[in-house]
Amino acid sequence: MEQKKGKPQEEISFLDREEDNIFYEVHTIHVQKIGTVPVAKGDFGRLPLKAQKFIAKWIQVCNPRALYICDGSQDEANEVIHKLEERGTLHRLKKYENNFIARTDPADVARVESKTWICTDDKYDTVPHVAQGVPGILGKWCSPKDAKQYLENYTGCMAGRTMYVIPFSMGPIGSPLSKIGIEITDSNYVLLCMRIMTRVSHDIWNLLNASNEDFVRCVHSMGVPRPSQRKTINHWPCNPEKLFIGHFPSRKEICSFGSGYGGNSLLGKKCFALRIASTIAKEEGWLAEHMLIMGITNEKTGKEVFVAAAFPSACGKTNMAMLTPTLPGYKVRCVGDDIAWMRFDETGQLYGINPEAGFFGVCPGTNHKTNPNAMETCLKNSIFTNVAETQDGGVFWEGLEDEVDPNIGITSWLNQPFRIGNPGKAAHPNSRFCCPAGQCPIIHPRWEDKKGVPISALIFGGRRPTGVPLVFETFSWEHGVMVGACVKSEATAAAEFTGKKIMHDPMAMRPFMGYNFGKYLDHWLSLNKAPNKVPKIFHVNWFRVDEDGEFLWPGFCENIRVLEWIIRRCEEGSDDIGLKSPIGYLPRKGSINLEGLDKPVKWDELFSLPKHYWEDDMAESKRFLQLQVGEDLPEKVKQELDAQEKRINEELFA
Ligand code: OXD
Ligand code: MN
């Protein structure tokens, strides 16, 4: 329903609607003034009743100036873009087609894990029984009572602002693997990014009307009602002092307050598709994982294999998902770069979908050498945040030095003049491109297949500078689950951490776990049952360095060589290319194709298993899991840890 600017078309009255008085258990804010709100766009009365109730409740709490029900159309995007350009939040990049740049308040640049909570009545639904005195790092629990103080900040938080209602699907609309969400937000930057990252459509209302399906309730506010008490920087309202990101799995609700950026505010991504979805997946018997999905075709045989791979943030999932193979005869196509939802079908085959519709990738380090496909994907219809701008209306970030004129004038993400070679950073290390996945030159033709794609192998990995070989195959599903639980990686700029500390990031899910990690491991283990044919599980490490700190493996597009080995290991009759070691099967020397590499590879160093390193590593991982997961650690994982420790102690090392 189109609406002429400035003329409210409909007014919702709350005064006599009984259902509007519903408040959730933890939300006992008393709203004194229940009035009317103009509807700037959409037909509130025709929304499914359950959606009306949800929206009405939050209108009462947040007190917006107007309601805008999004329909996902291009006209809508144009209208909002125009508004944001006028205001200065978005700036058009004249070098490209329909590309924009936004700069945030420098206080709002990354996911804020310290203020991200899961709220459940029972603490141990969310976090494992950690050892006494040990600060738990696997999940952050907040009692509903404590959540109340944060939720009170929502009272009147949208005063003077428009409340946008965004109906969206995670996954292809109507797929049995997909789920529906509704995000309400007072940020139209969030609306534009959600349109790229999820499937926003009017059809969602029909789907909700036609089924009993529930939806995930996503509530976002920048936390800056008008008149604003806080100085707005870069036309980017935010309220870092009151930041709170709360997840309420029991009622499938996410409440995010105070930040406008990335995973904090695009609630379909980490909050819904990982934290809330992992709790739904456990209930329904499937997996919601921090994994890319890619298809690799051997052009000689025509056979295609799909793999899903989990890496902690900033390990290059996006680069891997769309790599350009350097090995002749292989074709890679991308299904997803960050999140996979996977389910065994009735024949026991695992199928996966990418629940997202766009890429929200880290810019620094991305260039035509490391990821030409990502560079092509974001040439149009994309939003860049916290990158630098060249004077000819292009983008710049660290890693693009060889792709722009070295003398060109640049404006840094902090709005300062910058020249290549200057000290400091032109772009923020967590600056991002947000672009439609469908524009990727190698997007898989089946990326929106409602059944998903059949997954043949699962891969875990991390940034491990020492000790961990390029690739190994685990002995069994159970061993693979243990290896996944032991994933570690260097810290990332995607969250608020700094430095190069190696952090545990079990299953690459540490910041994204929606429930007790011990129960999550139980859930994984429980999937190895008839008729399920569980895929093989591998571990890779692109980041091992030699004594001089030089990478031992070229990485990026050369990773196809490792993927080729993995694919061959998934075929019958590949015993001869694997070599049993205490930690799994390593590639037999020469079984990875190294032909045509620029630099010779030091195979022995790349695959060595220093005994002391592995003794310490196993002891440390075991201690970590004992302390952090405690009595919730599944017996089978304990057995796998013990067995591996024994193999390491007893067996000879190369
Ligand atoms: C991301 C992450 O994908 O932090 O943004 O993992
Ligand atoms: Mn991620």
Coordinates of N, CA and C and ligand atoms in Angstrom, one line a residue, residues 111 269-270 290 313 317 338 360 432 494 512, ligand 1:
R111 N 30.9 -6.1 16.6 CA 30.0 -6.8 17.6 C 30.5 -6.6 19.0
K269 N 21.1 -12.1 11.2 CA 22.4 -12.8 11.0 C 22.8 -13.6 12.2
K270 N 23.7 -13.1 13.0 CA 24.2 -13.9 14.2 C 23.1 -14.2 15.2
H290 N 28.0 -21.9 12.1 CA 28.8 -20.8 11.5 C 29.7 -21.4 10.4
S313 N 35.5 -16.1 13.3 CA 35.5 -14.9 12.5 C 36.9 -14.5 12.1
K317 N 36.5 -17.1 5.7 CA 35.4 -17.9 5.2 C 34.9 -17.4 3.8
D338 N 28.9 -17.7 5.4 CA 29.0 -17.5 6.8 C 28.1 -18.4 7.7
F360 N 28.1 -10.0 4.1 CA 28.5 -8.9 5.0 C 30.0 -9.1 5.3
R432 N 33.2 -3.1 6.4 CA 32.4 -4.2 5.7 C 31.8 -3.8 4.4
A494 N 36.5 -8.5 14.3 CA 35.0 -8.5 14.1 C 34.3 -8.3 15.4
F512 N 28.4 -17.3 19.3 CA 27.1 -17.5 18.7 C 26.3 -18.6 19.2
Ligands
OXD1 C1 31.0 -12.2 11.0 C2 31.7 -12.7 12.2 O1 30.7 -13.0 10.1 O2 32.0 -11.9 13.1 O3 30.8 -11.0 10.9 O4 31.8 -13.9 12.3

